[in-house]
CSV table of C-alpha atoms in Angstrom, one decimal:
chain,number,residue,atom,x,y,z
A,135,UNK,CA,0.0,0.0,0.0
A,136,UNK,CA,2.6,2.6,1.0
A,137,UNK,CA,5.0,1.8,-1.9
A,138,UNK,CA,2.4,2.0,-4.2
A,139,UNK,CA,1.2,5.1,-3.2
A,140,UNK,CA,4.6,7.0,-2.4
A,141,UNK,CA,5.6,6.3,-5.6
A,142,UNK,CA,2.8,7.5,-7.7
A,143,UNK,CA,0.2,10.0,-7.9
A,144,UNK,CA,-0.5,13.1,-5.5
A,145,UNK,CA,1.6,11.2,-2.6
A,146,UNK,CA,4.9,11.1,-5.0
A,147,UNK,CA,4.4,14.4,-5.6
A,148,UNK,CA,4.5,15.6,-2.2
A,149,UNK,CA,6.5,13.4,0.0
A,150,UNK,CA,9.0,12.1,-2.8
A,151,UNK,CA,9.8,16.0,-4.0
A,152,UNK,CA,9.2,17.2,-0.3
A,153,UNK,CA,7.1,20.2,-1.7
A,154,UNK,CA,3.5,19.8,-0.6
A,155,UNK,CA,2.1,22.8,0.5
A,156,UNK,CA,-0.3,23.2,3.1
A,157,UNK,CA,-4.3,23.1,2.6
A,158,UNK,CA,-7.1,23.3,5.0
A,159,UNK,CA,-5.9,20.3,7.1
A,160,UNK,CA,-9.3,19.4,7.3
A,161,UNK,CA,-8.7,15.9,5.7
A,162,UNK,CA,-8.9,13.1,8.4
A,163,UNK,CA,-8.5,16.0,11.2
A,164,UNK,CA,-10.8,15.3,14.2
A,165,UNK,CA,-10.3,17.1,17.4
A,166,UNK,CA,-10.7,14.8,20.3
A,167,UNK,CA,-10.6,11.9,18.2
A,168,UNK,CA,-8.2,10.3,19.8
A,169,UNK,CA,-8.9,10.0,23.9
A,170,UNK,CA,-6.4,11.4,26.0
A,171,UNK,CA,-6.3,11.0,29.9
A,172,UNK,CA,-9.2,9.3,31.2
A,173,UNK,CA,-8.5,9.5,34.7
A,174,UNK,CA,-9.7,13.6,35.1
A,175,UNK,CA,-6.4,15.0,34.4
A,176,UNK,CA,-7.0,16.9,31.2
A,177,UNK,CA,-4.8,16.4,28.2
A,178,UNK,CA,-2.6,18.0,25.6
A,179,UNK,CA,-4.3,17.1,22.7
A,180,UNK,CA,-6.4,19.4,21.3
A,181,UNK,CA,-5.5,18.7,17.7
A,182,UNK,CA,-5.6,14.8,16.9
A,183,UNK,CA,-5.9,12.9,13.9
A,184,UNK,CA,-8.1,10.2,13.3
A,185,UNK,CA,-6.7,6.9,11.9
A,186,UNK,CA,-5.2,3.2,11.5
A,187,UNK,CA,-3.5,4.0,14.7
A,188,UNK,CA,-6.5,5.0,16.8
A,189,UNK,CA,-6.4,1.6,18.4
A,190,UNK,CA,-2.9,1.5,19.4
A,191,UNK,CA,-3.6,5.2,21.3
A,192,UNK,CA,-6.6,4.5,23.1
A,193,UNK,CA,-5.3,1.1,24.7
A,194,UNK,CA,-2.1,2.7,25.8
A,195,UNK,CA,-3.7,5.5,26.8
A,196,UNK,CA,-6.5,4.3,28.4
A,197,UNK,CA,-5.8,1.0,29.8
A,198,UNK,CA,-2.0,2.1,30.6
A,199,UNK,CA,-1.6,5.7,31.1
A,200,UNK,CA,-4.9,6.6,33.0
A,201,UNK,CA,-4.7,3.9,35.5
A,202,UNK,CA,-1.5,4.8,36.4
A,203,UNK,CA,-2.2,8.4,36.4
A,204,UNK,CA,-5.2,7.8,38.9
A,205,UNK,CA,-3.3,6.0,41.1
A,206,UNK,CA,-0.4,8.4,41.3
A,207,UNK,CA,-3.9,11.7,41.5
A,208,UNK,CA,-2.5,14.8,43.4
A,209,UNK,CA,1.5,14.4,43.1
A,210,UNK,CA,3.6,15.4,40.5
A,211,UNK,CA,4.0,12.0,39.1
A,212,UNK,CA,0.9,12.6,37.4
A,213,UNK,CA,1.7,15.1,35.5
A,214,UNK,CA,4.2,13.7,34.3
A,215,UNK,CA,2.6,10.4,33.3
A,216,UNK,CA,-0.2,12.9,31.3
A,217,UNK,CA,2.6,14.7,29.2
A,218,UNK,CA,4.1,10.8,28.9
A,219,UNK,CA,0.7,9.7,27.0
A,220,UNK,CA,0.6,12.8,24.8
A,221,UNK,CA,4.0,13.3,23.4
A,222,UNK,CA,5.2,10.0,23.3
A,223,UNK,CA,1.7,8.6,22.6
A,224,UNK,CA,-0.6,11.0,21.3
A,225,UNK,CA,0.9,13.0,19.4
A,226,UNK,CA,3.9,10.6,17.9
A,227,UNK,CA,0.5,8.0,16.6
A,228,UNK,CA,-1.4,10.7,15.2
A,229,UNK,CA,1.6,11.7,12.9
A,230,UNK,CA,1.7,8.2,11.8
A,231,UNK,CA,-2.3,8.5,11.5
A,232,UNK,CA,-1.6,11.8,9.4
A,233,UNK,CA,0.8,10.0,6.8
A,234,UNK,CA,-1.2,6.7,6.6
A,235,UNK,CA,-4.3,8.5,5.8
A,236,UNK,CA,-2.6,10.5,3.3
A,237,UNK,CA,-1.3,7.0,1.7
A,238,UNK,CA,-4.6,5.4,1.8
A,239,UNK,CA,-6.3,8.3,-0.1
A,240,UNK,CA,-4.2,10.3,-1.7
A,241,UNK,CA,-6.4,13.2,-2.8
A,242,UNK,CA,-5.9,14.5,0.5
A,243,UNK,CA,-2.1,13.9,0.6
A,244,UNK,CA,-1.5,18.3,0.5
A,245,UNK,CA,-3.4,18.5,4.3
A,246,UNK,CA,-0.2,16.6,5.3
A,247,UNK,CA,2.6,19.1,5.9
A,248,UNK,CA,-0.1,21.7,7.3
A,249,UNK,CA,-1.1,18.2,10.0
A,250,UNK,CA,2.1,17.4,11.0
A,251,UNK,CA,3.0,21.0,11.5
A,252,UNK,CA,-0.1,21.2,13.7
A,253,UNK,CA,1.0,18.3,15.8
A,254,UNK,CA,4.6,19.3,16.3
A,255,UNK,CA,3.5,22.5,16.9
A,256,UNK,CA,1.4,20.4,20.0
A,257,UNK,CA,4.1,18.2,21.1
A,258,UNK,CA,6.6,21.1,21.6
A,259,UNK,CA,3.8,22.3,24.1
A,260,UNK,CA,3.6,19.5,25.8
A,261,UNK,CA,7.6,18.7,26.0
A,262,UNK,CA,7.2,22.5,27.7
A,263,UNK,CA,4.7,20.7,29.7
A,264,UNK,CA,6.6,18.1,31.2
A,265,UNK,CA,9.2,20.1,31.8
A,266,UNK,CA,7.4,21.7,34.1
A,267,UNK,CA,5.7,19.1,35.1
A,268,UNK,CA,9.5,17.4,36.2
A,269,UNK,CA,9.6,20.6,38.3
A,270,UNK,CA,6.3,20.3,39.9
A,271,UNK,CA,5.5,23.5,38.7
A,272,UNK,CA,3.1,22.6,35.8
A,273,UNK,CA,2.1,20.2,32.9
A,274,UNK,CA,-0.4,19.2,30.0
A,275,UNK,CA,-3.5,20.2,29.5
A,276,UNK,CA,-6.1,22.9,30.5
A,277,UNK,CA,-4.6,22.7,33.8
A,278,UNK,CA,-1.7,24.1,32.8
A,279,UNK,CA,-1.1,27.8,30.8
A,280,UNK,CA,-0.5,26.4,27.3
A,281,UNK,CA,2.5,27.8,26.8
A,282,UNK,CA,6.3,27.3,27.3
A,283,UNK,CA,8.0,28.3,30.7
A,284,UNK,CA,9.6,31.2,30.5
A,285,UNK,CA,12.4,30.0,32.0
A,286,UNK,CA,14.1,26.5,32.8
A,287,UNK,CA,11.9,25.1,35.7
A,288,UNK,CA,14.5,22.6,36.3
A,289,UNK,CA,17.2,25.4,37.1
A,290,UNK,CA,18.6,24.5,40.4
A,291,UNK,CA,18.5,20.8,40.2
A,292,UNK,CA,20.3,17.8,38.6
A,293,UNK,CA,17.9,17.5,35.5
A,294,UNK,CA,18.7,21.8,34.7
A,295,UNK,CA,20.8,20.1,31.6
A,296,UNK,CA,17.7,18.8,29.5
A,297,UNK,CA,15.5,22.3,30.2
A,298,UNK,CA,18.5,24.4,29.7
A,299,UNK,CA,18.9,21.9,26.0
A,300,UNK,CA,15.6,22.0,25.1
A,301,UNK,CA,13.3,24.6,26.2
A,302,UNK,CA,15.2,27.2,23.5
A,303,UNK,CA,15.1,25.2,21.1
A,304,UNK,CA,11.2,24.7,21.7
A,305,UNK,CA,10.6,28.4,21.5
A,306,UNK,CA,12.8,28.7,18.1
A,307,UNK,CA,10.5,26.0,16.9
A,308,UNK,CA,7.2,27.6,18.0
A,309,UNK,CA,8.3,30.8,16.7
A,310,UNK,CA,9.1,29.2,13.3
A,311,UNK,CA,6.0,27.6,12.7
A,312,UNK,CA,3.7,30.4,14.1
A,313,UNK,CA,5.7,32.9,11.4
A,314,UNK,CA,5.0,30.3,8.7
A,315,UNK,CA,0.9,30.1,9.5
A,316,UNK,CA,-1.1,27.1,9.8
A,317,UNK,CA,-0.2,26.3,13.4
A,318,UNK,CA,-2.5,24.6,16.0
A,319,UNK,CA,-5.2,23.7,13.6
A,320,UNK,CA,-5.3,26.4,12.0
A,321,UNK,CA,-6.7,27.2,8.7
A,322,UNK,CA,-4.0,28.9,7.3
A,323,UNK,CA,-1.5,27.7,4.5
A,324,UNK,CA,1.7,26.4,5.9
A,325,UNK,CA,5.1,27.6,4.0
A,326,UNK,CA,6.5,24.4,5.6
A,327,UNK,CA,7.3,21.9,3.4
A,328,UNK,CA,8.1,18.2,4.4
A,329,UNK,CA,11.7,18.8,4.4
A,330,UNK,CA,11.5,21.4,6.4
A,331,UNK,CA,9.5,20.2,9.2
A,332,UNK,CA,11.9,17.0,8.9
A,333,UNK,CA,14.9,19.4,9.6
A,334,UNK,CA,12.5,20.7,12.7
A,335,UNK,CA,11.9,17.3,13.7
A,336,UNK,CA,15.6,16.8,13.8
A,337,UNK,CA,16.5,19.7,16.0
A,338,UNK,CA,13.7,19.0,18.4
A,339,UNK,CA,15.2,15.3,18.8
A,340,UNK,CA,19.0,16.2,19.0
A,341,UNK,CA,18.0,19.0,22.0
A,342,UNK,CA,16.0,16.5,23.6
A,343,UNK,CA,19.0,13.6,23.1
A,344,UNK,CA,21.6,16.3,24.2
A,345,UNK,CA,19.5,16.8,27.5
A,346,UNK,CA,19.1,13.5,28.1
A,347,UNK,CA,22.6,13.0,28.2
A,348,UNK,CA,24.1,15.3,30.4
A,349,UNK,CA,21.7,14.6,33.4
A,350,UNK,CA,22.7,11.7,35.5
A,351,UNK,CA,22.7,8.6,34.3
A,352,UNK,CA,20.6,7.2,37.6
A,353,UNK,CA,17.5,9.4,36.9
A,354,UNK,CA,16.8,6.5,34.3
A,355,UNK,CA,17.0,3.7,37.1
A,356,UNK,CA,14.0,5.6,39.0
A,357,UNK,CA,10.6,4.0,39.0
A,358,UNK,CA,8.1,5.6,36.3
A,359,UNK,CA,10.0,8.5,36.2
A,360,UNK,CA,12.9,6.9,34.4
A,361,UNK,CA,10.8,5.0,32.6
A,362,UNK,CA,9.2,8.1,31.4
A,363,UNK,CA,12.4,9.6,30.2
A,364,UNK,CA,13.7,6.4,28.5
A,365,UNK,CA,10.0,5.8,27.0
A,366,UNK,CA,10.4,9.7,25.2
A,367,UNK,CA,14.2,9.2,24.6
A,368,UNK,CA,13.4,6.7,22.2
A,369,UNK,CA,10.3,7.6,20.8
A,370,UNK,CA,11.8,11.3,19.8
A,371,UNK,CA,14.3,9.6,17.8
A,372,UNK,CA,12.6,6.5,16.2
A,373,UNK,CA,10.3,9.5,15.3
A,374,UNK,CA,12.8,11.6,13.4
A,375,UNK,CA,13.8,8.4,11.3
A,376,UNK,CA,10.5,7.7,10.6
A,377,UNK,CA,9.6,11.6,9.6
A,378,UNK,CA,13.0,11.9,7.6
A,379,UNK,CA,11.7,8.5,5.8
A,380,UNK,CA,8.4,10.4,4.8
A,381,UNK,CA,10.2,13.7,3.8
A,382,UNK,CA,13.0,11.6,1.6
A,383,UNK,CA,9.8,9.3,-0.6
A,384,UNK,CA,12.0,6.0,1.3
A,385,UNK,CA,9.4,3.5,1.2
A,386,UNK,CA,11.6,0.8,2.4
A,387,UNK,CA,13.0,3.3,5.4
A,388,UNK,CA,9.2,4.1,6.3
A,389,UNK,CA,8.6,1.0,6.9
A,390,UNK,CA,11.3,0.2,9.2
A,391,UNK,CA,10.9,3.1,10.9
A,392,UNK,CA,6.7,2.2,11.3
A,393,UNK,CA,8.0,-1.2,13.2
A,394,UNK,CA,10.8,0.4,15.4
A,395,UNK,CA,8.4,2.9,16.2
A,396,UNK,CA,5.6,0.5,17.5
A,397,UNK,CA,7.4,-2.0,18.6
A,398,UNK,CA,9.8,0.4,21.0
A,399,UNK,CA,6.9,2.2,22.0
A,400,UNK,CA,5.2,-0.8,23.4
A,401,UNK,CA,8.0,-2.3,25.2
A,402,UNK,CA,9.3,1.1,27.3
A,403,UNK,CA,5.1,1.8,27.9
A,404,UNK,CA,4.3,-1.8,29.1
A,405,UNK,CA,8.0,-2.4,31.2
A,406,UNK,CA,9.4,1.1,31.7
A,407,UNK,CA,6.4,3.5,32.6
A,408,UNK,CA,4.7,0.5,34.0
A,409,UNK,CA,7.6,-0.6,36.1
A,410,UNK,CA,7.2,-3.8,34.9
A,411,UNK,CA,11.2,-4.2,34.4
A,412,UNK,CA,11.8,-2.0,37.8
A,413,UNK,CA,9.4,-5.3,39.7
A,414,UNK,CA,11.2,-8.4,38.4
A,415,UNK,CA,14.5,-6.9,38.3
A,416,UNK,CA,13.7,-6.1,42.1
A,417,UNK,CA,12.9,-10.1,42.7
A,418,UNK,CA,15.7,-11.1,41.1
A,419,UNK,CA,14.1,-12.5,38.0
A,420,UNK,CA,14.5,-10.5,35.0
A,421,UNK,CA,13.2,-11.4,31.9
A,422,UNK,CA,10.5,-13.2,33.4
A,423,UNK,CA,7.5,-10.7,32.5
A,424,UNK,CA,9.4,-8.5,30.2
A,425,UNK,CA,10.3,-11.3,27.4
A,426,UNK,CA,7.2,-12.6,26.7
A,427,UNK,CA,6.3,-8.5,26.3
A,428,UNK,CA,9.3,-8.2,23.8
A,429,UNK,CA,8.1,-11.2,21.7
A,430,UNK,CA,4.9,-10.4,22.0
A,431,UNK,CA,5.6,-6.8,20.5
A,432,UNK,CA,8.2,-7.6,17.9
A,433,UNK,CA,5.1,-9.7,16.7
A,434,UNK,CA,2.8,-7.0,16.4
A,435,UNK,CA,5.2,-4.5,14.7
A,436,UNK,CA,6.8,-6.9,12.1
A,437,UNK,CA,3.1,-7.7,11.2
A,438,UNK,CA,1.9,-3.9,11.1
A,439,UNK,CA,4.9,-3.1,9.0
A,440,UNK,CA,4.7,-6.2,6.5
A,441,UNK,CA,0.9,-5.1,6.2
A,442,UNK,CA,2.1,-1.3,5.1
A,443,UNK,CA,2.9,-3.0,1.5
A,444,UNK,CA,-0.3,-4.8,1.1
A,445,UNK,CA,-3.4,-2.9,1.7
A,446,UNK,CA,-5.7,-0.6,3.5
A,447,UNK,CA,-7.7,-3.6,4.6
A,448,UNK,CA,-4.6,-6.1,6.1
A,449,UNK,CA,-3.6,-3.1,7.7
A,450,UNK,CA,-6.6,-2.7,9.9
A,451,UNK,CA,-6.3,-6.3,10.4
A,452,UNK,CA,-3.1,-6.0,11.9
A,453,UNK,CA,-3.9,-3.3,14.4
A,454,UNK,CA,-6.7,-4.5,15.4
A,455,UNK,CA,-7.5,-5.1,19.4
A,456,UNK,CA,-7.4,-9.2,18.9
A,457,UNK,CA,-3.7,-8.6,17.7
A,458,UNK,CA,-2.9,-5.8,20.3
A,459,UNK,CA,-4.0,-8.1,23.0
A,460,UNK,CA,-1.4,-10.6,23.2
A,461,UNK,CA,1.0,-7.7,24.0
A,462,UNK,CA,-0.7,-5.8,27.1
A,463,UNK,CA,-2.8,-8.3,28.4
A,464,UNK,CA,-0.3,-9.6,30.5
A,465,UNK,CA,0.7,-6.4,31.9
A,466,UNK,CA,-3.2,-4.8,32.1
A,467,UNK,CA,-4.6,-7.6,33.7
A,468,UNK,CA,-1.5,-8.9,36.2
A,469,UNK,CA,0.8,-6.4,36.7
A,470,UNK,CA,-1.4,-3.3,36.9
A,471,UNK,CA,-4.0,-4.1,39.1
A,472,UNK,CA,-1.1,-5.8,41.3
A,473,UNK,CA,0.6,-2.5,41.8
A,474,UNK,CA,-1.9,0.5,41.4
A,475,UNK,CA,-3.2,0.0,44.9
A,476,UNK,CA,0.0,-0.1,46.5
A,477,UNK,CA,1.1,3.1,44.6
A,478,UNK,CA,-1.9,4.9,45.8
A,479,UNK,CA,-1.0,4.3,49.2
A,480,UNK,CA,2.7,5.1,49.2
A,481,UNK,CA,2.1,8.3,47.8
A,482,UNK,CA,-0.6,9.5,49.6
A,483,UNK,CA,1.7,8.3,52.8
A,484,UNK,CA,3.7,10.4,51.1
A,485,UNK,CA,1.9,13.9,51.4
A,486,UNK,CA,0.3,14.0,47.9
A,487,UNK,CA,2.2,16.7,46.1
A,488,UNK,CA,5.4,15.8,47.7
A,489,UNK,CA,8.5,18.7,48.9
A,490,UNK,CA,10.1,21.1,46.9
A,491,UNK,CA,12.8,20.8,49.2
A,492,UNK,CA,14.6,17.5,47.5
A,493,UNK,CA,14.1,14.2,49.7
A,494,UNK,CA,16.7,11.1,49.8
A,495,UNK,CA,15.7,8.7,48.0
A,496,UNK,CA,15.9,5.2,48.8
A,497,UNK,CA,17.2,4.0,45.4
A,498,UNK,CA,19.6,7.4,44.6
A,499,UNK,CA,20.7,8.6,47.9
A,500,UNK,CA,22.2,12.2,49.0
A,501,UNK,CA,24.0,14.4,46.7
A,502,UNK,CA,24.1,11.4,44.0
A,503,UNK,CA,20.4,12.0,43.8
A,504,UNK,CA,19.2,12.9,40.1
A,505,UNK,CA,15.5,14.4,41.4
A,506,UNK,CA,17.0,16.4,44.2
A,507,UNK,CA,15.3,19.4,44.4
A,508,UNK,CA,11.9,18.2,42.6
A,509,UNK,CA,8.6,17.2,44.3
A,510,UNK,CA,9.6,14.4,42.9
A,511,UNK,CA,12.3,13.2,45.1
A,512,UNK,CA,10.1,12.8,47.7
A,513,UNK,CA,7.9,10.5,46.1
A,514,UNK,CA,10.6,7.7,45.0
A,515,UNK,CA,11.5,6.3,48.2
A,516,UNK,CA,7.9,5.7,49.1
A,517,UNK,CA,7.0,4.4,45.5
A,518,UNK,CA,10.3,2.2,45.9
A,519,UNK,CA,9.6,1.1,49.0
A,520,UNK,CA,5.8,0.1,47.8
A,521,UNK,CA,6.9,-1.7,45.0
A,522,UNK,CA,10.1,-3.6,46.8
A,523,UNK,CA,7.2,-4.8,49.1
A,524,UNK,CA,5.2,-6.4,46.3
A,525,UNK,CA,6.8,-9.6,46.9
A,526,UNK,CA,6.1,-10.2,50.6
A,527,UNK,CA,7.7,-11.9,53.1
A,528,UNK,CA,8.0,-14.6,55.6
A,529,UNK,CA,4.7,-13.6,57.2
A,530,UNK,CA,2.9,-12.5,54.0
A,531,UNK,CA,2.0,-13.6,50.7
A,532,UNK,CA,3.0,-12.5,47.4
A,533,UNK,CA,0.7,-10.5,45.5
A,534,UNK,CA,1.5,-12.8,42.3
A,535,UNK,CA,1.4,-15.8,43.9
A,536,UNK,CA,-1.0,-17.7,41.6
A,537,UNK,CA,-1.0,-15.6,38.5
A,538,UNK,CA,1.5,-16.0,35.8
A,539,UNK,CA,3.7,-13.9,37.5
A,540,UNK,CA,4.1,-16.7,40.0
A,541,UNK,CA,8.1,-17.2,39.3
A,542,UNK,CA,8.7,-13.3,40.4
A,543,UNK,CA,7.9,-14.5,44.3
A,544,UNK,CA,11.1,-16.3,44.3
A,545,UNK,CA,13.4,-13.4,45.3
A,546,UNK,CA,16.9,-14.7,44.4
C-alpha cells in the first residue's frame, strides 16, 4: 500500500519532492478523536488525527496511562505520566495516522505538511509541559497555561541540563511555525514543506538527546519517572527516522521506521512506565515478564509493518485489538491491578504533592540523587519502598502468587 502510493500520484508528488504545500488540514482532522487521559487530568491534545492508529492510542492511553495516572492523583508523578501519554503517545501515533491516511487516499495527501505541523506544533507544548511538570510546577492540558515556561523550571537541580537543552530550542520551533501560519489547527497555509519540518523534527530530537545525556545517568534507574524519560528518549528519535523517511519518498525506510516505532513504543510503555522491568529486576528474576512482552511486541510490529505493502484492509487487520492483546494483556490484567493499589497508598503516605525541598531517595541517595530538588524526590522512596514490598515476606503472601507472574515471588 505505502509503496504503491509514495511512488505515484499526488503522494509522490509531495513526499517524494518534499514540496506539498499546506491546505485546510481538514482531511482526516478530528479534534478529540483520539482520547487522552481518562483519569480527570485533562490532556494535551487538542489537535488529533483520526486513523489506522487509533487503536494502538486508546489502549495505551486508556488501559495504561490513565490507570497509572489515577493511582499516582495529586502528586507530581501525574503530571508527568499525562505529558508521557501525549508526546510520546498521542501525538507521535497521530503523525503516523496523518501520513497513513494521506497514503490510503491520496487526494488529501497536501493537508499533510499543514497536520504534521499542527502536531509538532502540539508536542513542543507538551515537552514545555513536562518540563514543568518534572519541576512540579506545571504540565499538560487545560490545567496548565499552554504555553512554554519562560524560564528552565528545572534550574537549580540535577535534570537543569535537558530544560537548559531544550526549552530554546522549543521556542525557536514555535516561533518558526507560528511565522509560517497554519499552526495549531489552523486554517491557514503552511510555508513548511516536508523537508523542512523534517529538519524541525531533527533539532527538536538532537535537544532532547543532548538533554538527556548530560543529566545523570541514575534518573533512568528511577521508578516511572525513568521509565518516562527512557520511553520519550526513544520515541523522539525513532520519530525523526520515521519523519525523515516520509520527507525523503523512502518507502523501504518508512517501513522500518513504522515497526521500530511501535514496537519500542510498546515495550518502554508496558516495562518502563509500567515498572514492569523495575518489579522483576527487584525479585531477582529479569526477563520473566518482560520477554514474553518483547516477543509479543516484535510480533505485532513486524506484522503492522509487513501489512504497510499490502493494503488498507490487512492493515486494519493488523492493528486491530485481537492482535494488540497478546501484548498488554499480561501487563493490564496482572501487573497493573497488582501495583496501582500499592502506589496509591505510598504516595498518599507520602503527602500527595510531595516537597520542593529534594528528599533522599531510597534507590539514589544524598547528593548522587538525580530528582534532588523536585517534588519528585520525595515521592521515590515511598514508590520504591511500595513496590520492593510487592513480593512479601516470611509472614505474608506474594501479590503474584498464583498468576502467571508466580516465578517473580522467588526473590533470588
Amino acid at each position: 500500500m505505502i509503496k504503491q502510493i509514495m511512488l505515484s500520484g499526488a503522494m509522490a508528488a509531495c513526499v517524494i519532492a518534499a514540496g506539498c504545500g499546506g491546505s485546510s488540514g481538514s482531511g482526516s482532522t478530528d479534534s478529540g478523536s483520539s482520547s487522552g487521559s481518562t483519569s480527570g487530568s485533562p490532556s494535551g491534545t487538542s489537535y488529533t488525527v483520526s486513523g489506522p492508529l487509533d487503536t494502538v492510542e486508546t489502549t495505551l492511553s486508556g488501559s495504561l496511562f490513565s490507570p497509572l495516572e489515577s493511582a499516582t492523583s495529586g502528586t507530581p508523578l501525574d503530571g508527568v505520566l499525562v505529558c508521557a501519554n501525549d508526546v510520546a503517545n498521542q501525538n507521535t501515533l497521530d503523525v503516523l495516522n496523518a501520513v497513513l491516511n494521506a497514503a490510503q487516499n491520496p487526494s488529501t495527501a497536501s493537508a499533510l505538511p499543514t497536520q504534521l505541523q499542527s502536531l509538532i506544533t502540539e508536542m513542543t507544548t507538551n515537552l514545555g509541559g513536562l518540563l514543568s511538570s518534572l519541576a512540579g510546577s506545571g504540565g499538560c492540558g487545560t490545567s496548565s497555561s499552554g504555553s512554554l515556561p519562560g524560564s528552565n523550571p528545572l534550574a537549580g537541580t540535577p535534570l537543569a541540563p535537558l530544560g537548559a537543552a531544550l526549552l530554546p530550542v522549543l521556542t525557536q520551533i514555535q516561533q518558526q511555525l507560528a511565522s509560517a501560519g497554519g499552526s495549531s489547527g489552523s486554517s491557514g497555509s503552511s510555508s513548511n514543506g516536508l523537508a523542512d519540518l523534517a529538519t524541525i523534527v531533527d533539532e527538536l530530537n538532537a535537544a532532547f538527546q543532548t538533554g538527556l545525556s548530560q543529566i545523570p545517568s541514575s534518573a533512568f534507574s528511577q521508578p516511572v519517572v525513568g521509565g518516562v524519560l527512557t520511553t520519550l528518549k526513544t520515541t523522539l528519535n525513532n520519530l525523526d527516522t520515521l519523519v525523515d523517511a516520509v520527507a525523503n519518498g523512502n518507502t523501504t525506510a518508512f517501513q522500518s521506521a513504522t515497526q521500530t516505532l511501535l514496537d519500542n513504543l510498546l515495550v518502554n510503555v508496558l516495562t518502563q512506565v509500567v515498572p514492569t522491568s523495575y518489579i522483576e529486576t527487584q525479585a531477582g528474576q529479569p526477563g520473566t515478564v518482560t520477554g514474553p512482552i518483547d516477543s509479543a511486541a516484535a510480533t505485532f510490529s513486524a506484522a503492522v509493518a509487513s501489512a504497510l505493502a499490502q493494503g488498507e484492509a490487512q492493515l486494519t487487520a493488523a492493528l486491530s485489538n485481537s492482535q494488540l492483546a497478546p501484548v498488554v494483556d499480561p501487563v493490564v490484567n496482572t501487573v497493573l491491578p497488582a501495583i496501582l493499589g500499592p502506589i496509591a497508598d505510598a504516595l498518599a503516605s507520602a503527602g500527595g504533592s510531595g516537597s520542593s525541598s529534594g528528599g533522599s531517595s531510597s534507590s539514589s541517595g544524598g547528593s548522587s540523587d538525580p530528582l534532588a530538588g523536585t517534588p519528585l524526590d520525595a515521592l521515590i522512596g515511598p514508590l520504591t519502598t511500595a513496590l520492593s514490598g510487592l513480593f512479601g515476606s516470611s509472614s505474608s503472601s506474594c501479590v503474584f502468587a498464583n498468576t502467571p507472574l508466580s516465578a517473580l515471588c522467588a526473590i533470588l
